[in-house]
PDB file of C-alpha atoms and ligand atoms in Angstrom:
ATOM      1  CA  MET A  71     258.411  42.867-163.683  1.00 59.00           C
ATOM      2  CA  MET A  72     259.113  46.474-162.614  1.00 79.00           C
ATOM      3  CA  ASN A  73     262.788  45.869-161.927  1.00 94.00           C
ATOM      4  CA  GLU A  74     266.030  47.032-163.496  1.00 95.00           C
ATOM      5  CA  SER A  75     265.885  44.500-166.339  1.00 97.00           C
ATOM      6  CA  HIS A  76     262.377  45.718-167.159  1.00 98.00           C
ATOM      7  CA  TRP A  77     263.604  49.321-167.193  1.00 98.00           C
ATOM      8  CA  THR A  78     266.293  48.214-169.647  1.00 98.00           C
ATOM      9  CA  ASP A  79     263.690  46.490-171.831  1.00 98.00           C
ATOM     10  CA  VAL A  80     261.605  49.673-171.900  1.00 98.00           C
ATOM     11  CA  ASP A  81     264.703  51.719-172.786  1.00 98.00           C
ATOM     12  CA  ARG A  82     265.264  49.317-175.694  1.00 98.00           C
ATOM     13  CA  TYR A  83     261.627  49.748-176.742  1.00 98.00           C
ATOM     14  CA  ALA A  84     261.954  53.543-176.581  1.00 98.00           C
ATOM     15  CA  SER A  85     265.274  53.443-178.427  1.00 98.00           C
ATOM     16  CA  GLU A  86     263.986  51.285-181.264  1.00 98.00           C
ATOM     17  CA  LEU A  87     260.653  53.082-181.618  1.00 98.00           C
ATOM     18  CA  LEU A  88     261.494  56.721-180.984  1.00 98.00           C
ATOM     19  CA  VAL A  89     265.121  57.451-180.258  1.00 98.00           C
ATOM     20  CA  LYS A  90     266.775  55.644-183.184  1.00 98.00           C
ATOM     21  CA  PRO A  91     270.412  56.582-182.475  1.00 98.00           C
ATOM     22  CA  ALA A  92     272.423  57.186-185.661  1.00 97.00           C
ATOM     23  CA  ALA A  93     275.165  54.702-186.570  1.00 98.00           C
ATOM     24  CA  PRO A  94     278.062  56.846-185.221  1.00 98.00           C
ATOM     25  CA  LEU A  95     276.450  56.787-181.778  1.00 98.00           C
ATOM     26  CA  LEU A  96     276.355  52.982-181.792  1.00 98.00           C
ATOM     27  CA  ALA A  97     279.943  52.938-183.068  1.00 98.00           C
ATOM     28  CA  ALA A  98     280.973  55.302-180.262  1.00 99.00           C
ATOM     29  CA  LEU A  99     279.712  52.898-177.603  1.00 98.00           C
ATOM     30  CA  GLU A 100     281.423  49.956-179.318  1.00 98.00           C
ATOM     31  CA  ALA A 101     284.724  51.844-179.465  1.00 99.00           C
ATOM     32  CA  SER A 102     284.297  52.913-175.848  1.00 99.00           C
ATOM     33  CA  ASN A 103     283.828  49.304-174.719  1.00 98.00           C
ATOM     34  CA  ALA A 104     286.668  48.066-176.952  1.00 98.00           C
ATOM     35  CA  ALA A 105     289.023  50.604-175.361  1.00 98.00           C
ATOM     36  CA  GLY A 106     287.991  49.498-171.867  1.00 98.00           C
ATOM     37  CA  LEU A 107     286.239  52.724-170.881  1.00 98.00           C
ATOM     38  CA  PRO A 108     283.519  52.308-168.221  1.00 98.00           C
ATOM     39  CA  PRO A 109     279.942  51.816-169.525  1.00 98.00           C
ATOM     40  CA  ILE A 110     278.617  54.987-167.909  1.00 98.00           C
ATOM     41  CA  SER A 111     277.577  57.114-170.880  1.00 98.00           C
ATOM     42  CA  VAL A 112     274.040  58.449-170.753  1.00 98.00           C
ATOM     43  CA  SER A 113     271.482  56.044-172.243  1.00 98.00           C
ATOM     44  CA  ALA A 114     270.177  56.587-175.768  1.00 98.00           C
ATOM     45  CA  PRO A 115     266.824  57.976-174.534  1.00 98.00           C
ATOM     46  CA  GLN A 116     268.678  60.318-172.175  1.00 98.00           C
ATOM     47  CA  GLY A 117     271.050  61.400-174.948  1.00 98.00           C
ATOM     48  CA  LYS A 118     268.145  62.234-177.207  1.00 98.00           C
ATOM     49  CA  PHE A 119     266.455  64.072-174.331  1.00 98.00           C
ATOM     50  CA  LEU A 120     269.564  66.260-174.074  1.00 98.00           C
ATOM     51  CA  MET A 121     269.580  66.768-177.853  1.00 98.00           C
ATOM     52  CA  LEU A 122     265.908  67.789-177.879  1.00 98.00           C
ATOM     53  CA  LEU A 123     266.433  70.164-174.945  1.00 98.00           C
ATOM     54  CA  ALA A 124     269.318  71.812-176.779  1.00 98.00           C
ATOM     55  CA  GLN A 125     267.274  72.102-179.978  1.00 98.00           C
ATOM     56  CA  THR A 126     264.276  73.453-178.072  1.00 98.00           C
ATOM     57  CA  ILE A 127     266.277  76.329-176.632  1.00 98.00           C
ATOM     58  CA  GLY A 128     268.078  76.886-179.947  1.00 98.00           C
ATOM     59  CA  ALA A 129     271.472  76.232-178.394  1.00 98.00           C
ATOM     60  CA  ARG A 130     274.446  77.357-180.448  1.00 98.00           C
ATOM     61  CA  ARG A 131     277.110  77.095-177.739  1.00 98.00           C
ATOM     62  CA  ILE A 132     277.190  74.077-175.445  1.00 99.00           C
ATOM     63  CA  LEU A 133     279.608  73.222-172.621  1.00 98.00           C
ATOM     64  CA  GLU A 134     279.987  69.693-171.264  1.00 99.00           C
ATOM     65  CA  VAL A 135     281.947  68.748-168.152  1.00 99.00           C
ATOM     66  CA  GLY A 136     282.945  65.046-168.392  1.00 99.00           C
ATOM     67  CA  THR A 137     283.416  63.708-171.940  1.00 99.00           C
ATOM     68  CA  LEU A 138     284.163  59.985-171.487  1.00 99.00           C
ATOM     69  CA  ALA A 139     283.894  58.550-175.035  1.00 99.00           C
ATOM     70  CA  GLY A 140     281.995  61.489-176.474  1.00 99.00           C
ATOM     71  CA  TYR A 141     278.610  59.751-176.539  1.00 99.00           C
ATOM     72  CA  SER A 142     276.577  62.546-174.926  1.00 99.00           C
ATOM     73  CA  ALA A 143     278.720  65.084-176.800  1.00 99.00           C
ATOM     74  CA  ILE A 144     277.665  63.570-180.138  1.00 99.00           C
ATOM     75  CA  TRP A 145     273.984  63.673-179.116  1.00 99.00           C
ATOM     76  CA  LEU A 146     274.374  67.330-178.123  1.00 99.00           C
ATOM     77  CA  ALA A 147     276.394  68.207-181.227  1.00 98.00           C
ATOM     78  CA  GLN A 148     273.522  66.877-183.355  1.00 98.00           C
ATOM     79  CA  ALA A 149     271.379  69.673-181.899  1.00 98.00           C
ATOM     80  CA  LEU A 150     273.671  72.437-183.092  1.00 98.00           C
ATOM     81  CA  GLY A 151     272.903  74.393-186.221  1.00 89.00           C
ATOM     82  CA  PRO A 152     275.521  75.764-188.594  1.00 92.00           C
ATOM     83  CA  GLY A 153     278.208  77.662-186.717  1.00 95.00           C
ATOM     84  CA  GLY A 154     277.380  75.904-183.446  1.00 98.00           C
ATOM     85  CA  GLN A 155     280.107  74.866-181.036  1.00 98.00           C
ATOM     86  CA  LEU A 156     280.485  72.378-178.215  1.00 98.00           C
ATOM     87  CA  VAL A 157     283.338  72.442-175.723  1.00 98.00           C
ATOM     88  CA  THR A 158     283.745  69.286-173.641  1.00 99.00           C
ATOM     89  CA  LEU A 159     286.155  68.837-170.724  1.00 99.00           C
ATOM     90  CA  GLU A 160     287.910  65.573-169.850  1.00 99.00           C
ATOM     91  CA  LYS A 161     290.789  64.882-167.496  1.00 99.00           C
ATOM     92  CA  ASP A 162     291.709  61.413-168.784  1.00 99.00           C
ATOM     93  CA  PRO A 163     293.844  61.531-171.968  1.00 98.00           C
ATOM     94  CA  LEU A 164     292.708  58.048-173.087  1.00 98.00           C
ATOM     95  CA  HIS A 165     289.046  59.023-172.727  1.00 99.00           C
ATOM     96  CA  ALA A 166     289.764  62.189-174.710  1.00 99.00           C
ATOM     97  CA  LYS A 167     291.513  60.223-177.471  1.00 99.00           C
ATOM     98  CA  VAL A 168     288.645  57.738-177.824  1.00 99.00           C
ATOM     99  CA  ALA A 169     286.171  60.631-177.731  1.00 99.00           C
ATOM    100  CA  ARG A 170     287.978  62.558-180.477  1.00 99.00           C
ATOM    101  CA  GLU A 171     287.926  59.473-182.718  1.00 99.00           C
ATOM    102  CA  ASN A 172     284.221  58.915-182.048  1.00 99.00           C
ATOM    103  CA  ILE A 173     283.417  62.584-182.604  1.00 98.00           C
ATOM    104  CA  ALA A 174     285.386  62.642-185.879  1.00 98.00           C
ATOM    105  CA  ARG A 175     283.563  59.505-187.106  1.00 98.00           C
ATOM    106  CA  ALA A 176     280.286  61.277-186.381  1.00 98.00           C
ATOM    107  CA  GLY A 177     281.394  64.227-188.526  1.00 98.00           C
ATOM    108  CA  PHE A 178     281.745  66.709-185.657  1.00 98.00           C
ATOM    109  CA  ALA A 179     285.524  67.142-185.482  1.00 98.00           C
ATOM    110  CA  ASP A 180     285.163  70.828-186.369  1.00 98.00           C
ATOM    111  CA  VAL A 181     282.210  71.397-184.037  1.00 98.00           C
ATOM    112  CA  VAL A 182     283.409  69.741-180.824  1.00 98.00           C
ATOM    113  CA  ASP A 183     286.475  70.907-178.909  1.00 98.00           C
ATOM    114  CA  VAL A 184     287.705  68.265-176.425  1.00 99.00           C
ATOM    115  CA  ARG A 185     289.888  69.971-173.801  1.00 98.00           C
ATOM    116  CA  VAL A 186     292.067  67.655-171.728  1.00 99.00           C
ATOM    117  CA  GLY A 187     292.775  68.428-168.087  1.00 98.00           C
ATOM    118  CA  PRO A 188     291.084  68.697-164.700  1.00 99.00           C
ATOM    119  CA  ALA A 189     287.779  70.433-165.417  1.00 98.00           C
ATOM    120  CA  LEU A 190     288.095  72.859-162.514  1.00 98.00           C
ATOM    121  CA  GLU A 191     291.316  74.312-163.937  1.00 98.00           C
ATOM    122  CA  THR A 192     289.922  74.466-167.462  1.00 98.00           C
ATOM    123  CA  LEU A 193     286.694  76.107-166.263  1.00 98.00           C
ATOM    124  CA  ILE A 194     288.575  78.753-164.281  1.00 98.00           C
ATOM    125  CA  ALA A 195     290.731  79.548-167.323  1.00 98.00           C
ATOM    126  CA  MET A 196     287.673  79.640-169.588  1.00 98.00           C
ATOM    127  CA  ALA A 197     285.650  81.871-167.250  1.00 98.00           C
ATOM    128  CA  GLY A 198     288.509  84.379-167.271  1.00 97.00           C
ATOM    129  CA  THR A 199     288.693  84.648-171.052  1.00 97.00           C
ATOM    130  CA  LEU A 200     285.127  83.937-172.182  1.00 94.00           C
ATOM    131  CA  THR A 201     283.886  85.979-175.125  1.00 92.00           C
ATOM    132  CA  ALA A 202     280.316  84.584-175.360  1.00 98.00           C
ATOM    133  CA  PRO A 203     278.150  82.739-172.808  1.00 98.00           C
ATOM    134  CA  PHE A 204     277.013  79.133-173.211  1.00 98.00           C
ATOM    135  CA  ASP A 205     273.368  78.327-173.956  1.00 98.00           C
ATOM    136  CA  LEU A 206     273.408  74.876-172.367  1.00 99.00           C
ATOM    137  CA  ILE A 207     275.847  73.371-169.854  1.00 99.00           C
ATOM    138  CA  PHE A 208     275.845  69.629-169.092  1.00 99.00           C
ATOM    139  CA  ILE A 209     277.661  68.665-165.883  1.00 99.00           C
ATOM    140  CA  ASP A 210     278.578  64.952-165.791  1.00 99.00           C
ATOM    141  CA  ALA A 211     282.134  64.589-164.406  1.00 99.00           C
ATOM    142  CA  ASP A 212     283.337  63.767-160.870  1.00 99.00           C
ATOM    143  CA  LYS A 213     280.391  64.149-158.522  1.00 98.00           C
ATOM    144  CA  PRO A 214     282.285  65.550-155.477  1.00 99.00           C
ATOM    145  CA  SER A 215     283.302  68.535-157.634  1.00 99.00           C
ATOM    146  CA  TYR A 216     279.779  69.413-158.840  1.00 99.00           C
ATOM    147  CA  PRO A 217     279.507  72.156-156.158  1.00 99.00           C
ATOM    148  CA  LEU A 218     282.711  73.723-157.515  1.00 99.00           C
ATOM    149  CA  TYR A 219     281.511  73.539-161.120  1.00 99.00           C
ATOM    150  CA  LEU A 220     278.167  75.253-160.484  1.00 99.00           C
ATOM    151  CA  PRO A 221     279.351  78.841-159.874  1.00 98.00           C
ATOM    152  CA  LEU A 222     281.690  78.623-162.860  1.00 98.00           C
ATOM    153  CA  ALA A 223     278.830  77.350-165.009  1.00 98.00           C
ATOM    154  CA  VAL A 224     276.639  80.264-163.886  1.00 98.00           C
ATOM    155  CA  ALA A 225     279.502  82.679-164.562  1.00 98.00           C
ATOM    156  CA  MET A 226     279.589  81.453-168.172  1.00 98.00           C
ATOM    157  CA  SER A 227     275.809  81.709-168.591  1.00 98.00           C
ATOM    158  CA  ARG A 228     273.283  84.318-169.714  1.00 98.00           C
ATOM    159  CA  VAL A 229     269.612  84.666-168.820  1.00 98.00           C
ATOM    160  CA  GLY A 230     267.981  81.610-170.380  1.00 98.00           C
ATOM    161  CA  THR A 231     270.987  79.302-170.151  1.00 98.00           C
ATOM    162  CA  LEU A 232     270.036  75.782-169.118  1.00 98.00           C
ATOM    163  CA  ILE A 233     272.310  73.901-166.713  1.00 99.00           C
ATOM    164  CA  VAL A 234     271.732  70.131-166.581  1.00 99.00           C
ATOM    165  CA  ALA A 235     273.478  67.838-164.089  1.00 99.00           C
ATOM    166  CA  ASP A 236     273.542  64.023-164.393  1.00 99.00           C
ATOM    167  CA  ASN A 237     273.494  61.372-161.670  1.00 98.00           C
ATOM    168  CA  VAL A 238     271.971  63.473-158.914  1.00 98.00           C
ATOM    169  CA  VAL A 239     269.671  60.791-157.444  1.00 98.00           C
ATOM    170  CA  ARG A 240     272.085  57.864-157.124  1.00 98.00           C
ATOM    171  CA  LYS A 241     269.550  55.078-156.493  1.00 98.00           C
ATOM    172  CA  GLY A 242     267.785  57.417-154.067  1.00 98.00           C
ATOM    173  CA  ALA A 243     270.846  57.899-151.855  1.00 98.00           C
ATOM    174  CA  VAL A 244     270.582  61.651-152.490  1.00 98.00           C
ATOM    175  CA  ILE A 245     268.180  61.990-149.555  1.00 98.00           C
ATOM    176  CA  ASP A 246     270.656  60.393-147.109  1.00 98.00           C
ATOM    177  CA  ALA A 247     272.030  63.467-145.340  1.00 98.00           C
ATOM    178  CA  VAL A 248     274.604  61.395-143.452  1.00 98.00           C
ATOM    179  CA  SER A 249     275.835  59.337-146.413  1.00 98.00           C
ATOM    180  CA  ALA A 250     279.553  58.548-146.234  1.00 98.00           C
ATOM    181  CA  ASP A 251     279.729  58.505-150.052  1.00 98.00           C
ATOM    182  CA  PRO A 252     281.477  61.679-151.272  1.00 98.00           C
ATOM    183  CA  ARG A 253     279.555  61.427-154.559  1.00 98.00           C
ATOM    184  CA  VAL A 254     276.250  61.575-152.655  1.00 98.00           C
ATOM    185  CA  GLN A 255     277.510  64.509-150.593  1.00 98.00           C
ATOM    186  CA  GLY A 256     278.668  66.190-153.806  1.00 98.00           C
ATOM    187  CA  VAL A 257     275.299  66.012-155.529  1.00 98.00           C
ATOM    188  CA  ARG A 258     273.508  66.986-152.282  1.00 99.00           C
ATOM    189  CA  GLN A 259     275.650  70.128-151.976  1.00 99.00           C
ATOM    190  CA  PHE A 260     275.166  70.843-155.662  1.00 99.00           C
ATOM    191  CA  ASN A 261     271.375  70.638-155.355  1.00 99.00           C
ATOM    192  CA  GLU A 262     271.464  72.892-152.286  1.00 99.00           C
ATOM    193  CA  LEU A 263     273.597  75.473-154.102  1.00 98.00           C
ATOM    194  CA  VAL A 264     271.151  75.365-157.013  1.00 99.00           C
ATOM    195  CA  ALA A 265     268.200  75.733-154.638  1.00 98.00           C
ATOM    196  CA  ASN A 266     269.722  78.737-152.870  1.00 98.00           C
ATOM    197  CA  HIS A 267     271.090  80.422-155.979  1.00 98.00           C
ATOM    198  CA  PRO A 268     269.348  83.759-156.596  1.00 98.00           C
ATOM    199  CA  ARG A 269     269.663  83.422-160.393  1.00 98.00           C
ATOM    200  CA  LEU A 270     268.403  79.845-160.838  1.00 98.00           C
ATOM    201  CA  ASP A 271     264.974  78.230-161.241  1.00 98.00           C
ATOM    202  CA  ALA A 272     265.274  74.468-160.995  1.00 98.00           C
ATOM    203  CA  THR A 273     263.719  71.053-160.848  1.00 99.00           C
ATOM    204  CA  LEU A 274     264.927  67.492-160.337  1.00 99.00           C
ATOM    205  CA  LEU A 275     263.680  64.615-162.481  1.00 98.00           C
ATOM    206  CA  GLN A 276     264.142  61.025-161.342  1.00 98.00           C
ATOM    207  CA  THR A 277     264.882  58.524-164.088  1.00 98.00           C
ATOM    208  CA  VAL A 278     264.904  54.743-164.438  1.00 98.00           C
ATOM    209  CA  GLY A 279     266.269  52.821-167.400  1.00 98.00           C
ATOM    210  CA  SER A 280     269.285  50.906-168.595  1.00 98.00           C
ATOM    211  CA  LYS A 281     271.449  53.096-166.324  1.00 97.00           C
ATOM    212  CA  GLY A 282     269.406  52.100-163.257  1.00 98.00           C
ATOM    213  CA  TYR A 283     267.679  54.566-160.940  1.00 98.00           C
ATOM    214  CA  ASP A 284     269.110  58.058-161.094  1.00 98.00           C
ATOM    215  CA  GLY A 285     268.125  61.557-162.160  1.00 98.00           C
ATOM    216  CA  PHE A 286     268.874  64.963-163.603  1.00 99.00           C
ATOM    217  CA  THR A 287     268.816  68.383-162.004  1.00 99.00           C
ATOM    218  CA  LEU A 288     267.698  71.041-164.508  1.00 99.00           C
ATOM    219  CA  ALA A 289     268.343  74.679-163.693  1.00 99.00           C
ATOM    220  CA  ARG A 290     267.532  77.712-165.818  1.00 98.00           C
ATOM    221  CA  VAL A 291     269.382  80.977-165.355  1.00 98.00           C
ATOM    222  CA  ALA A 292     266.340  83.166-164.875  1.00 98.00           C
ATOM    223  CA  ARG A 293     267.752  86.575-164.025  1.00 97.00           C
TER     224      ARG A 293
HETATM  225  N1  SAH S 476     279.091  62.645-170.424  1.00 95.47           N
HETATM  226  C1  SAH S 476     279.554  61.301-170.766  1.00 95.47           C
HETATM  227  C2  SAH S 476     279.878  60.485-169.529  1.00 95.47           C
HETATM  228  C3  SAH S 476     280.895  61.132-168.629  1.00 95.47           C
HETATM  229  S1  SAH S 476     281.510  59.975-167.417  1.00 95.47           S
HETATM  230  C4  SAH S 476     278.448  60.609-171.547  1.00 95.47           C
HETATM  231  O1  SAH S 476     277.316  60.558-171.042  1.00 95.47           O
HETATM  232  O2  SAH S 476     278.699  60.103-172.650  1.00 95.47           O
HETATM  233  C5  SAH S 476     282.492  61.065-166.455  1.00 95.47           C
HETATM  234  C6  SAH S 476     283.796  61.518-167.146  1.00 95.47           C
HETATM  235  O3  SAH S 476     284.317  62.575-166.349  1.00 95.47           O
HETATM  236  C7  SAH S 476     284.876  60.438-167.197  1.00 95.47           C
HETATM  237  O4  SAH S 476     285.370  60.298-168.504  1.00 95.47           O
HETATM  238  C8  SAH S 476     285.964  60.955-166.266  1.00 95.47           C
HETATM  239  O5  SAH S 476     287.287  60.645-166.675  1.00 95.47           O
HETATM  240  C9  SAH S 476     285.722  62.448-166.331  1.00 95.47           C
HETATM  241  N2  SAH S 476     286.242  63.170-165.170  1.00 95.47           N
HETATM  242  C10 SAH S 476     286.286  62.754-163.881  1.00 95.47           C
HETATM  243  N3  SAH S 476     286.844  63.707-163.107  1.00 95.47           N
HETATM  244  C11 SAH S 476     287.130  64.739-163.915  1.00 95.47           C
HETATM  245  C12 SAH S 476     287.717  66.023-163.716  1.00 95.47           C
HETATM  246  N4  SAH S 476     288.103  66.423-162.503  1.00 95.47           N
HETATM  247  N5  SAH S 476     287.863  66.830-164.780  1.00 95.47           N
HETATM  248  C13 SAH S 476     287.456  66.435-166.018  1.00 95.47           C
HETATM  249  N6  SAH S 476     286.915  65.245-166.253  1.00 95.47           N
HETATM  250  C14 SAH S 476     286.751  64.408-165.240  1.00 95.47           C
HETATM  251  C1  DHB S 477     279.387  57.257-162.961  1.00 95.47           C
HETATM  252  C2  DHB S 477     279.504  58.484-163.588  1.00 95.47           C
HETATM  253  C3  DHB S 477     278.528  58.913-164.454  1.00 95.47           C
HETATM  254  O1  DHB S 477     278.590  60.117-165.061  1.00 95.47           O
HETATM  255  C4  DHB S 477     277.424  58.126-164.708  1.00 95.47           C
HETATM  256  O2  DHB S 477     276.476  58.569-165.559  1.00 95.47           O
HETATM  257  C5  DHB S 477     277.298  56.896-164.089  1.00 95.47           C
HETATM  258  C6  DHB S 477     278.297  56.465-163.212  1.00 95.47           C
HETATM  259  C7  DHB S 477     280.446  56.787-162.027  1.00 95.47           C
HETATM  260  O3  DHB S 477     281.421  57.532-161.822  1.00 95.47           O
HETATM  261  O4  DHB S 477     280.312  55.695-161.537  1.00 95.47           O
HETATM  262 MG1   MG S 478     276.587  60.610-165.881  1.00 95.47          MG
END
């Protein structure tokens, strides 16, 4: 009973009872599937978790690394008050196109800025010209590059900024120090950089659900 299909059933229960994704979120997943994008968006309960986190800290500026079809971006955009902004980075032009359509259908075309290109290049350019820090940064792109994204995320933060990273447990493989999987090594290095960073207080939360067994690292810029 306590297997992956049960986790999916409980995610459905949570979604129907509590999460209740708005129609544009369902449409975004349908459009993502129809366009052949991989089914690797955050789950609905995870998306709402991100939205509630952003609302709880009163986020007005959000940065996302890894857009895919814009599903998590729409959840996060729903947390923004008037004048809020979300910048989301995506290297794949097709993903960006599908995301822009989904984001427009959700009514957030003027709130969400999808920037196409390798995130590392975009982040370096952004860090050099930034006028205001981000309040929340969600890292969810290529896992081997997470260690490169972290210092740039911190550079675009202020005290109180929350940095959230997806897929850091990887079915538990994160504790395999000799894993040959570059994604595992990427999230391991990321977690170590977070742990050793003088400005960050952090935790790691394991998750199960329709996306299997995985987890989030949450780090707050504390000083
Ligand atoms: N955050 C999304 C899922 C992102 S999936 C959601 O939950 O809805 C990861 C995305 O990162 C993919 O669309 C992939 O194309 C993109 N990506 C991978 N490498 C990248 C890179 N170097 N720069 C920017 N985006 C990248
Ligand atoms: C993958 C990427 C993700 O961001 C995710 O949530 C799940 C899977 C992947 O690259 O396989
Ligand atoms: Mg992810």
